[in-house]
Tab-separated table of C-alpha atoms and ligand atoms in Angstrom:
chain	number	residue	atom	x	y	z
O	1	UNK	CA	-0.038	-0.084	-0.144
O	2	UNK	CA	1.305	3.545	-1.068
O	3	UNK	CA	1.713	5.807	2.199
O	4	UNK	CA	-0.802	7.955	0.927
O	5	UNK	CA	-3.438	5.243	0.697
O	6	UNK	CA	-2.604	4.378	4.231
O	7	UNK	CA	-2.887	8.132	5.210
O	8	UNK	CA	-6.444	8.565	3.480
O	9	UNK	CA	-7.570	5.281	5.041
O	10	UNK	CA	-6.675	6.363	8.529
O	11	UNK	CA	-8.158	9.758	8.311
O	12	UNK	CA	-11.394	8.741	6.643
O	13	UNK	CA	-11.867	6.377	9.733
O	14	UNK	CA	-11.363	9.482	12.092
O	15	UNK	CA	-14.170	11.002	13.487
O	16	UNK	CA	-14.587	14.539	11.660
O	17	UNK	CA	-13.309	16.647	14.638
O	18	UNK	CA	-10.429	18.634	12.634
O	19	UNK	CA	-8.439	15.902	11.137
O	20	UNK	CA	-4.928	15.963	12.564
O	21	UNK	CA	-2.249	16.328	10.081
O	22	UNK	CA	-0.066	13.194	9.547
O	23	UNK	CA	3.558	13.827	8.921
O	24	UNK	CA	5.389	11.889	6.571
O	25	UNK	CA	8.393	14.255	6.225
O	26	UNK	CA	11.481	13.433	8.011
O	27	UNK	CA	12.566	17.056	8.027
O	28	UNK	CA	9.526	18.097	10.365
O	29	UNK	CA	9.870	15.511	13.062
O	30	UNK	CA	10.223	17.531	16.180
O	31	UNK	CA	13.599	17.716	17.946
O	32	UNK	CA	12.408	16.479	21.070
O	33	UNK	CA	15.079	14.598	22.831
O	34	UNK	CA	14.372	11.038	24.104
O	35	UNK	CA	14.316	10.085	28.040
O	36	UNK	CA	17.565	8.280	28.797
O	37	UNK	CA	17.052	4.610	28.183
O	38	UNK	CA	18.232	3.778	31.356
O	39	UNK	CA	16.659	6.261	33.690
O	40	UNK	CA	13.669	5.924	35.658
O	41	UNK	CA	10.773	8.035	34.380
O	42	UNK	CA	11.319	11.666	35.522
O	43	UNK	CA	15.107	11.219	35.172
O	44	UNK	CA	15.931	10.893	38.682
O	45	UNK	CA	18.125	7.839	38.702
O	46	UNK	CA	20.327	6.259	35.941
O	47	UNK	CA	20.998	2.480	36.033
O	48	UNK	CA	24.855	1.813	35.566
O	49	UNK	CA	24.622	-1.766	35.875
O	50	UNK	CA	21.992	-4.820	35.618
O	51	UNK	CA	21.189	-4.995	39.049
O	52	UNK	CA	20.198	-1.226	39.352
O	53	UNK	CA	18.242	-1.304	36.219
O	54	UNK	CA	16.341	-4.563	37.405
O	55	UNK	CA	15.730	-3.112	40.823
O	56	UNK	CA	15.540	0.614	40.392
O	57	UNK	CA	14.566	1.530	37.067
O	58	UNK	CA	12.592	-1.166	35.286
O	59	UNK	CA	9.849	-1.219	37.881
O	60	UNK	CA	9.140	2.432	37.308
O	61	UNK	CA	9.049	2.214	33.625
O	62	UNK	CA	6.609	-0.990	33.784
O	63	UNK	CA	4.511	1.020	36.206
O	64	UNK	CA	4.124	3.900	33.658
O	65	UNK	CA	3.461	2.003	30.713
O	66	UNK	CA	0.606	-0.015	32.985
O	67	UNK	CA	-0.917	3.038	34.514
O	68	UNK	CA	-0.509	5.457	31.604
O	69	UNK	CA	-0.617	3.685	28.245
O	70	UNK	CA	-1.998	0.233	28.395
O	71	UNK	CA	-3.858	-0.393	31.369
O	72	UNK	CA	-3.220	-3.050	34.033
O	73	UNK	CA	-3.109	-6.614	32.965
O	74	UNK	CA	-5.817	-9.039	34.699
O	75	UNK	CA	-4.114	-11.188	37.217
O	76	UNK	CA	-4.087	-14.912	36.264
O	77	UNK	CA	-7.386	-16.520	36.573
O	78	UNK	CA	-8.657	-18.382	39.614
O	79	UNK	CA	-9.528	-21.404	37.528
O	80	UNK	CA	-7.956	-22.526	34.209
O	81	UNK	CA	-8.655	-25.820	32.389
O	82	UNK	CA	-6.633	-26.994	29.227
O	83	UNK	CA	-8.487	-29.801	27.091
O	84	UNK	CA	-7.100	-31.357	23.855
O	85	UNK	CA	-10.331	-31.293	21.626
O	86	UNK	CA	-8.465	-32.146	18.529
O	87	UNK	CA	-5.256	-33.781	17.740
O	88	UNK	CA	-3.251	-35.255	14.837
O	89	UNK	CA	0.337	-36.481	14.517
O	90	UNK	CA	0.112	-36.474	10.652
O	91	UNK	CA	-0.727	-32.774	10.038
O	92	UNK	CA	0.547	-30.403	7.115
O	93	UNK	CA	1.537	-33.283	4.849
O	94	UNK	CA	3.016	-35.464	7.473
O	95	UNK	CA	5.515	-32.967	8.429
O	96	UNK	CA	3.756	-31.647	11.647
O	97	UNK	CA	1.940	-32.506	14.979
O	98	UNK	CA	-1.465	-30.339	15.413
O	99	UNK	CA	-3.130	-29.798	18.699
O	100	UNK	CA	-6.198	-27.759	19.142
O	101	UNK	CA	-6.499	-27.126	22.888
O	102	UNK	CA	-9.659	-25.708	24.322
O	103	UNK	CA	-8.591	-23.054	27.176
O	104	UNK	CA	-11.511	-22.472	29.737
O	105	UNK	CA	-10.845	-19.455	32.198
O	106	UNK	CA	-12.782	-19.097	35.049
O	107	UNK	CA	-12.956	-15.881	37.511
O	108	UNK	CA	-15.679	-14.429	40.058
O	109	UNK	CA	-18.128	-13.513	37.534
O	110	UNK	CA	-17.980	-16.314	34.947
O	111	UNK	CA	-16.033	-18.352	32.275
O	112	UNK	CA	-14.610	-17.774	29.042
O	113	UNK	CA	-13.327	-20.387	26.519
O	114	UNK	CA	-11.561	-20.201	23.313
O	115	UNK	CA	-9.479	-22.836	21.241
O	116	UNK	CA	-5.764	-22.377	20.704
O	117	UNK	CA	-4.225	-24.043	17.401
O	118	UNK	CA	-0.659	-25.455	17.681
O	119	UNK	CA	1.595	-26.999	15.027
O	120	UNK	CA	4.482	-28.484	16.274
O	121	UNK	CA	7.538	-30.094	14.175
O	122	UNK	CA	8.163	-33.867	14.545
O	123	UNK	CA	11.487	-33.402	16.346
O	124	UNK	CA	13.126	-35.548	18.757
O	125	UNK	CA	13.267	-32.893	21.769
O	126	UNK	CA	10.499	-30.526	22.575
O	127	UNK	CA	10.481	-27.463	20.327
O	128	UNK	CA	10.567	-23.698	20.873
O	129	UNK	CA	7.345	-22.202	19.786
O	130	UNK	CA	6.103	-18.807	18.370
O	131	UNK	CA	2.850	-17.777	20.095
O	132	UNK	CA	0.597	-15.280	18.458
O	133	UNK	CA	-2.857	-14.001	18.099
O	134	UNK	CA	-4.382	-14.054	14.675
O	135	UNK	CA	-6.839	-11.292	13.006
O	136	UNK	CA	-9.447	-13.572	11.143
O	137	UNK	CA	-9.981	-16.874	13.160
O	138	UNK	CA	-7.812	-19.653	13.431
O	139	UNK	CA	-9.215	-21.395	10.476
O	140	UNK	CA	-8.038	-18.435	8.375
O	141	UNK	CA	-4.327	-19.105	9.234
O	142	UNK	CA	-4.223	-22.231	7.193
O	143	UNK	CA	-6.001	-24.244	4.484
O	144	UNK	CA	-6.359	-27.158	6.697
O	145	UNK	CA	-9.995	-28.492	7.002
O	146	UNK	CA	-9.446	-29.642	10.627
O	147	UNK	CA	-9.020	-26.131	11.985
O	148	UNK	CA	-11.949	-25.472	14.357
O	149	UNK	CA	-13.615	-22.254	13.682
O	150	UNK	CA	-14.336	-19.754	16.143
O	151	UNK	CA	-18.121	-19.139	17.188
O	152	UNK	CA	-18.263	-15.404	16.866
O	153	UNK	CA	-16.335	-13.285	14.130
O	154	UNK	CA	-15.831	-9.608	13.949
O	155	UNK	CA	-17.715	-8.225	10.705
O	156	UNK	CA	-14.985	-7.657	8.200
O	157	UNK	CA	-14.162	-8.034	4.577
O	158	UNK	CA	-11.135	-10.553	3.332
O	159	UNK	CA	-10.444	-11.661	-0.217
O	160	UNK	CA	-13.732	-9.850	-1.542
O	161	UNK	CA	-15.800	-11.786	1.319
O	162	UNK	CA	-17.743	-9.533	3.398
O	163	UNK	CA	-19.219	-10.972	6.865
O	164	UNK	CA	-21.774	-8.723	8.224
O	165	UNK	CA	-23.445	-11.352	10.844
O	166	UNK	CA	-20.643	-12.032	13.307
O	167	UNK	CA	-20.681	-15.624	11.529
O	168	UNK	CA	-17.589	-17.369	10.619
O	169	UNK	CA	-17.646	-18.609	7.150
O	170	UNK	CA	-15.550	-21.557	5.420
O	171	UNK	CA	-14.689	-19.216	2.648
O	172	UNK	CA	-12.280	-17.514	4.976
O	173	UNK	CA	-10.348	-20.895	5.492
O	174	UNK	CA	-6.760	-20.387	4.659
O	175	UNK	CA	-7.392	-17.070	3.297
O	176	UNK	CA	-4.593	-15.831	5.824
O	177	UNK	CA	-2.061	-18.468	5.100
O	178	UNK	CA	0.619	-16.221	3.835
O	179	UNK	CA	0.792	-14.517	7.227
O	180	UNK	CA	1.332	-18.019	8.730
O	181	UNK	CA	3.781	-19.959	6.509
O	182	UNK	CA	3.578	-22.978	9.098
O	183	UNK	CA	5.604	-25.403	6.830
O	184	UNK	CA	8.363	-22.829	6.881
O	185	UNK	CA	8.209	-22.330	10.463
O	186	UNK	CA	8.180	-26.196	11.025
O	187	UNK	CA	11.013	-26.662	8.811
O	188	UNK	CA	13.009	-24.333	10.768
O	189	UNK	CA	12.572	-26.496	14.013
O	190	UNK	CA	9.845	-24.205	15.535
O	191	UNK	CA	6.140	-24.715	16.649
O	192	UNK	CA	3.495	-21.971	16.315
O	193	UNK	CA	0.644	-21.586	18.451
O	194	UNK	CA	-2.243	-18.882	17.758
O	195	UNK	CA	-5.567	-17.649	19.065
O	196	UNK	CA	-8.168	-15.481	17.189
O	197	UNK	CA	-7.735	-12.043	19.133
O	198	UNK	CA	-11.486	-11.419	19.203
O	199	UNK	CA	-12.200	-14.588	21.409
O	200	UNK	CA	-10.158	-12.707	23.793
O	201	UNK	CA	-11.426	-9.049	23.329
O	202	UNK	CA	-13.762	-8.292	20.332
O	203	UNK	CA	-12.061	-5.777	18.336
O	204	UNK	CA	-15.398	-3.693	17.481
O	205	UNK	CA	-13.520	-0.796	16.032
O	206	UNK	CA	-16.226	1.631	16.662
O	207	UNK	CA	-17.337	0.559	19.973
O	208	UNK	CA	-16.027	-0.897	23.046
O	209	UNK	CA	-16.138	-4.703	23.096
O	210	UNK	CA	-15.138	-5.007	27.003
O	211	UNK	CA	-18.566	-6.246	27.935
O	212	UNK	CA	-18.163	-9.550	25.866
O	213	UNK	CA	-14.427	-9.808	26.411
O	214	UNK	CA	-12.300	-11.848	29.063
O	215	UNK	CA	-12.671	-9.053	31.370
O	216	UNK	CA	-16.227	-9.834	31.981
O	217	UNK	CA	-15.115	-12.812	33.967
O	218	UNK	CA	-13.706	-10.510	36.723
O	219	UNK	CA	-15.217	-8.674	39.393
O	220	UNK	CA	-12.979	-5.439	39.086
O	221	UNK	CA	-13.466	-3.161	36.204
O	222	UNK	CA	-10.645	-3.366	33.864
O	223	UNK	CA	-9.829	-1.821	30.530
O	224	UNK	CA	-7.414	-1.922	27.479
O	225	UNK	CA	-7.856	-4.288	24.762
O	226	UNK	CA	-4.303	-4.564	23.940
O	227	UNK	CA	-3.604	-5.499	27.686
O	228	UNK	CA	-6.469	-8.043	27.449
O	229	UNK	CA	-4.794	-9.692	24.187
O	230	UNK	CA	-1.335	-9.580	25.631
O	231	UNK	CA	-3.015	-11.399	28.721
O	232	UNK	CA	-4.629	-13.922	26.350
O	233	UNK	CA	-0.904	-14.469	25.113
O	234	UNK	CA	-0.017	-15.550	28.898
O	235	UNK	CA	-2.855	-17.915	28.969
O	236	UNK	CA	-1.676	-19.468	25.604
O	237	UNK	CA	1.843	-20.075	27.218
O	238	UNK	CA	0.029	-21.796	30.296
O	239	UNK	CA	-1.519	-24.043	27.730
O	240	UNK	CA	1.666	-24.692	26.074
O	241	UNK	CA	3.344	-25.571	29.528
O	242	UNK	CA	1.087	-28.795	29.513
O	243	UNK	CA	2.062	-30.035	26.104
O	244	UNK	CA	5.254	-32.307	26.385
O	245	UNK	CA	6.099	-31.803	22.600
O	246	UNK	CA	6.538	-27.959	23.219
O	247	UNK	CA	9.131	-26.268	24.910
O	248	UNK	CA	7.431	-23.461	26.752
O	249	UNK	CA	10.484	-22.280	28.329
O	250	UNK	CA	11.524	-21.024	24.615
O	251	UNK	CA	8.327	-19.469	23.653
O	252	UNK	CA	8.577	-16.165	21.601
O	253	UNK	CA	5.373	-13.729	21.519
O	254	UNK	CA	4.933	-12.553	17.914
O	255	UNK	CA	2.505	-10.275	16.483
O	256	UNK	CA	1.661	-7.873	13.708
O	257	UNK	CA	0.525	-4.471	13.778
O	258	UNK	CA	-1.830	-4.041	16.599
O	259	UNK	CA	-0.975	-7.564	17.693
O	260	UNK	CA	2.652	-6.560	17.337
O	261	UNK	CA	1.865	-3.952	20.184
O	262	UNK	CA	0.081	-6.899	22.153
O	263	UNK	CA	3.291	-9.155	21.840
O	264	UNK	CA	5.501	-6.650	23.021
O	265	UNK	CA	3.309	-5.933	26.004
O	266	UNK	CA	3.144	-9.916	26.685
O	267	UNK	CA	6.682	-10.246	26.851
O	268	UNK	CA	7.343	-7.222	28.741
O	269	UNK	CA	5.037	-8.408	31.419
O	270	UNK	CA	5.437	-11.998	31.541
O	271	UNK	CA	8.953	-12.916	32.018
O	272	UNK	CA	8.315	-16.405	30.927
O	273	UNK	CA	8.370	-15.519	27.500
O	274	UNK	CA	11.718	-16.168	26.160
O	275	UNK	CA	11.684	-13.362	23.768
O	276	UNK	CA	9.409	-11.246	21.394
O	277	UNK	CA	8.755	-10.158	17.799
O	278	UNK	CA	7.062	-6.958	16.982
O	279	UNK	CA	6.075	-6.613	13.253
O	280	UNK	CA	5.134	-3.358	11.921
O	281	UNK	CA	3.626	-2.610	15.474
O	282	UNK	CA	4.053	1.165	14.830
O	283	UNK	CA	2.670	3.657	17.266
O	284	UNK	CA	2.560	2.603	20.796
O	285	UNK	CA	4.335	-0.277	19.533
O	286	UNK	CA	7.817	-0.374	18.719
O	287	UNK	CA	7.615	3.238	17.347
O	288	UNK	CA	9.064	6.484	19.087
O	289	UNK	CA	6.006	8.532	20.074
O	290	UNK	CA	8.241	11.561	19.997
O	291	UNK	CA	8.740	11.611	16.415
O	292	UNK	CA	5.077	12.042	15.614
O	293	UNK	CA	5.742	10.375	12.360
O	294	UNK	CA	2.719	8.402	10.887
O	295	UNK	CA	0.282	7.829	13.432
O	296	UNK	CA	0.290	9.673	16.436
O	297	UNK	CA	-0.899	9.440	20.183
O	298	UNK	CA	-3.552	11.962	18.881
O	299	UNK	CA	-4.790	9.772	16.148
O	300	UNK	CA	-4.626	6.519	17.665
O	301	UNK	CA	-6.419	7.306	21.248
O	302	UNK	CA	-9.237	8.979	18.803
O	303	UNK	CA	-9.519	6.172	16.675
O	304	UNK	CA	-9.062	3.408	19.186
O	305	UNK	CA	-9.519	4.639	22.552
O	306	UNK	CA	-10.494	1.362	24.034
O	307	UNK	CA	-7.364	-0.056	23.113
O	308	UNK	CA	-5.334	1.491	25.720
O	309	UNK	CA	-5.804	2.914	29.222
O	310	UNK	CA	-8.091	6.016	29.473
O	311	UNK	CA	-4.924	8.093	30.764
O	312	UNK	CA	-3.135	7.961	27.438
O	313	UNK	CA	-5.313	10.382	25.732
O	314	UNK	CA	-3.991	13.210	27.918
O	315	UNK	CA	-0.502	12.828	26.223
O	316	UNK	CA	-1.990	13.421	22.762
O	317	UNK	CA	0.045	16.137	21.388
O	318	UNK	CA	2.132	16.196	24.171
O	319	UNK	CA	4.422	13.477	23.539
O	320	UNK	CA	7.639	15.382	24.239
O	321	UNK	CA	6.470	15.563	27.570
O	322	UNK	CA	5.748	11.768	28.309
O	323	UNK	CA	7.782	10.861	31.080
O	324	UNK	CA	8.930	7.573	28.849
O	325	UNK	CA	8.840	6.580	25.420
O	326	UNK	CA	8.512	3.387	23.465
O	327	UNK	CA	12.223	2.517	23.469
O	328	UNK	CA	11.778	2.187	27.088
O	329	UNK	CA	9.016	-0.066	26.693
O	330	UNK	CA	11.130	-2.323	24.346
O	331	UNK	CA	13.968	-2.167	27.113
O	332	UNK	CA	11.591	-3.949	29.460
O	333	UNK	CA	12.152	-6.975	27.617
O	334	UNK	CA	15.861	-6.906	27.942
O	335	UNK	CA	17.906	-9.390	28.258
O	336	UNK	CA	15.751	-11.625	26.425
O	337	UNK	CA	16.120	-11.715	22.516
O	338	UNK	CA	14.059	-9.085	20.968
O	339	UNK	CA	13.249	-8.785	16.987
O	340	UNK	CA	11.726	-5.547	15.621
O	341	UNK	CA	10.696	-5.825	12.022
O	342	UNK	CA	9.245	-2.930	9.876
O	343	UNK	CA	8.281	-2.749	5.867
O	344	UNK	CA	9.626	-0.096	3.983
O	345	UNK	CA	6.115	1.303	2.615
O	346	UNK	CA	4.626	1.104	5.867
O	347	UNK	CA	5.135	4.885	7.013
O	348	UNK	CA	2.264	4.842	8.915
O	349	UNK	CA	3.977	2.563	11.476
O	350	UNK	CA	7.300	4.843	11.270
O	351	UNK	CA	10.088	2.297	10.187
O	352	UNK	CA	12.492	4.660	11.223
O	353	UNK	CA	10.971	5.423	14.583
O	354	UNK	CA	10.753	1.665	15.065
O	355	UNK	CA	14.570	1.032	14.324
O	356	UNK	CA	15.798	3.986	16.480
O	357	UNK	CA	13.713	2.806	19.302
O	358	UNK	CA	15.582	-0.530	19.137
O	359	UNK	CA	18.836	0.914	18.874
O	360	UNK	CA	18.100	3.058	22.011
O	361	UNK	CA	16.538	0.235	23.959
O	362	UNK	CA	19.690	-1.679	23.167
O	363	UNK	CA	21.424	0.216	25.973
O	364	UNK	CA	19.329	-1.750	28.424
O	365	UNK	CA	20.831	-5.098	26.676
O	366	UNK	CA	24.225	-3.729	26.678
O	367	UNK	CA	23.902	-3.572	30.687
O	368	UNK	CA	23.385	-7.308	30.478
O	369	UNK	CA	26.802	-7.647	28.488
O	370	UNK	CA	25.064	-7.309	24.779
O	371	UNK	CA	27.709	-6.140	22.437
O	372	UNK	CA	26.059	-6.830	19.054
O	373	UNK	CA	23.431	-4.004	18.890
O	374	UNK	CA	22.460	-2.154	15.767
O	375	UNK	CA	23.815	1.423	14.713
O	376	UNK	CA	22.450	3.911	12.261
O	377	UNK	CA	24.109	2.199	9.319
O	378	UNK	CA	22.372	-0.837	10.063
O	379	UNK	CA	18.951	0.630	8.904
O	380	UNK	CA	18.130	-0.199	5.408
O	381	UNK	CA	15.931	-1.937	3.130
O	382	UNK	CA	16.248	-5.845	3.302
O	383	UNK	CA	19.529	-6.141	5.256
O	384	UNK	CA	18.680	-7.969	8.267
O	385	UNK	CA	20.501	-7.253	11.523
O	386	UNK	CA	20.753	-10.241	13.987
O	387	UNK	CA	22.926	-9.617	16.846
O	388	UNK	CA	21.969	-9.630	20.402
O	389	UNK	CA	18.547	-7.992	19.230
O	390	UNK	CA	17.369	-8.386	15.755
O	391	UNK	CA	15.672	-5.935	13.009
O	392	UNK	CA	14.681	-5.758	9.426
O	393	UNK	CA	12.841	-3.611	7.158
O	394	UNK	CA	11.155	-5.659	4.489
O	395	UNK	CA	10.444	-4.172	0.924
O	396	UNK	CA	6.652	-3.273	0.663
O	397	UNK	CA	3.734	-2.687	2.734
O	398	UNK	CA	2.093	-3.343	6.044
O	399	UNK	CA	2.126	-6.940	6.219
O	400	UNK	CA	3.635	-10.129	7.990
O	401	UNK	CA	5.264	-12.533	5.209
O	402	UNK	CA	7.388	-15.213	4.765
O	403	UNK	CA	10.210	-13.081	4.334
O	404	UNK	CA	9.586	-11.741	7.979
O	405	UNK	CA	9.322	-15.366	9.523
O	406	UNK	CA	12.293	-16.560	7.618
O	407	UNK	CA	14.262	-13.639	9.359
O	408	UNK	CA	12.456	-14.418	12.770
O	409	UNK	CA	13.533	-17.968	12.696
O	410	UNK	CA	17.098	-17.284	11.632
O	411	UNK	CA	17.521	-14.893	14.541
O	412	UNK	CA	15.746	-17.199	17.141
O	413	UNK	CA	17.548	-20.152	16.120
O	414	UNK	CA	20.833	-18.551	17.450
O	415	UNK	CA	19.360	-16.061	19.984
O	416	UNK	CA	17.162	-18.441	22.259
O	417	UNK	CA	19.007	-20.295	24.862
O	418	UNK	CA	19.726	-23.913	24.197
O	419	UNK	CA	16.770	-26.301	25.519
O	420	UNK	CA	17.323	-27.314	29.225
T	501	GCU	C1	-4.394	0.868	12.398
T	501	GCU	C2	-3.978	1.324	13.676
T	501	GCU	C3	-2.264	0.975	13.823
T	501	GCU	C4	-2.578	-0.555	13.983
T	501	GCU	C5	-3.217	-1.221	12.851
T	501	GCU	C6	-3.203	-2.490	12.652
T	501	GCU	O1	-3.627	1.046	11.134
T	501	GCU	O2	-3.766	2.885	13.199
T	501	GCU	O3	-2.073	1.357	15.076
T	501	GCU	O4	-1.323	-0.980	14.017
T	501	GCU	O5	-4.403	-0.785	12.392
T	501	GCU	O6	-3.199	-3.430	13.678
T	501	GCU	O7	-3.473	-3.274	11.568
């Protein structure tokens, strides 16, 4: 998609309250200094080693992102059950195992169930697994007739097929398989697990899906769809811990776009994730907010207020005053391996802002001994950087494709700790 098209789509979808201008001109990026990556918000204390970072800086950064940006993730539910409802040792043309696990979560006010689809390589040892949510239902991720469809889907249009009654359709089966190249992932020795994101929190775009979301099982009021989705990834990890052929200690949270924001939050707040991938996550994902390039706090909080804590709105247009920026969100994942991917035409998500953010976050990795971190010269189209953190900018538009996965697999094959 051309930047102009992205821009007009986004603006068309905004309420007509004086459309904010979208900047795609590097020369107009405000000259706002970034908060020091190693300092607590407010700049009162700067960590000079990993211990100080862990004890005196990291908790304050985490607190900022929970209270001011995403909202607090719910606690682990009181009751959780995992039931294998379908299984095959001969999936994907005989190359993989398939498990479909019904996850049921119970809280003070009720229960929620949804299905996690899992493919695993037929390897002698438990396999590391990418764990991510999907946009269109598990059945849309592969042309596999055994994949169970969700009960409710968001009204959407895909491949020329419009859904307007919230009912899933067979016609969507495999329509997003280009985003989930399972055979490639399996051939690289990884498994892949996915859940339909609206099973966790319906993304209704023009209304808040909270009443139908996982939040409805809790007594306490909660908000923030991204926090809920990221919590859903943690529940996927709970399920993975019960599967003997999966190495849950080597699970990597992965996501594209709003679900890339989600993967970052999951890894930042759930230390069990061994790593994370942000693909085109953009504003309130990997991209630096202070740059105000492409999507901004003003735009995202107007269009998707329910994705975030209500507090975020107050920073619209005041990015330069925010006590922390997104490089500090990325730094919360240190020292676990982190991969940020951009796409050259996806200016809405600000590829340069995503790269600079990762480069700045690398200062936290350096506290833990990382030496191979990116510098300005590593920013370029299709020249992947794979050191202690990873980065690439695929040629093309907003999407997650085989090229991206190939590079994620290459990076994590080296960066993940060996199986224990
Ligand atoms: C919109 C939104 C982005 C988001 C994207 C997506 O473009 O503005 O913040 O990342 O949708 O999830 O596809």
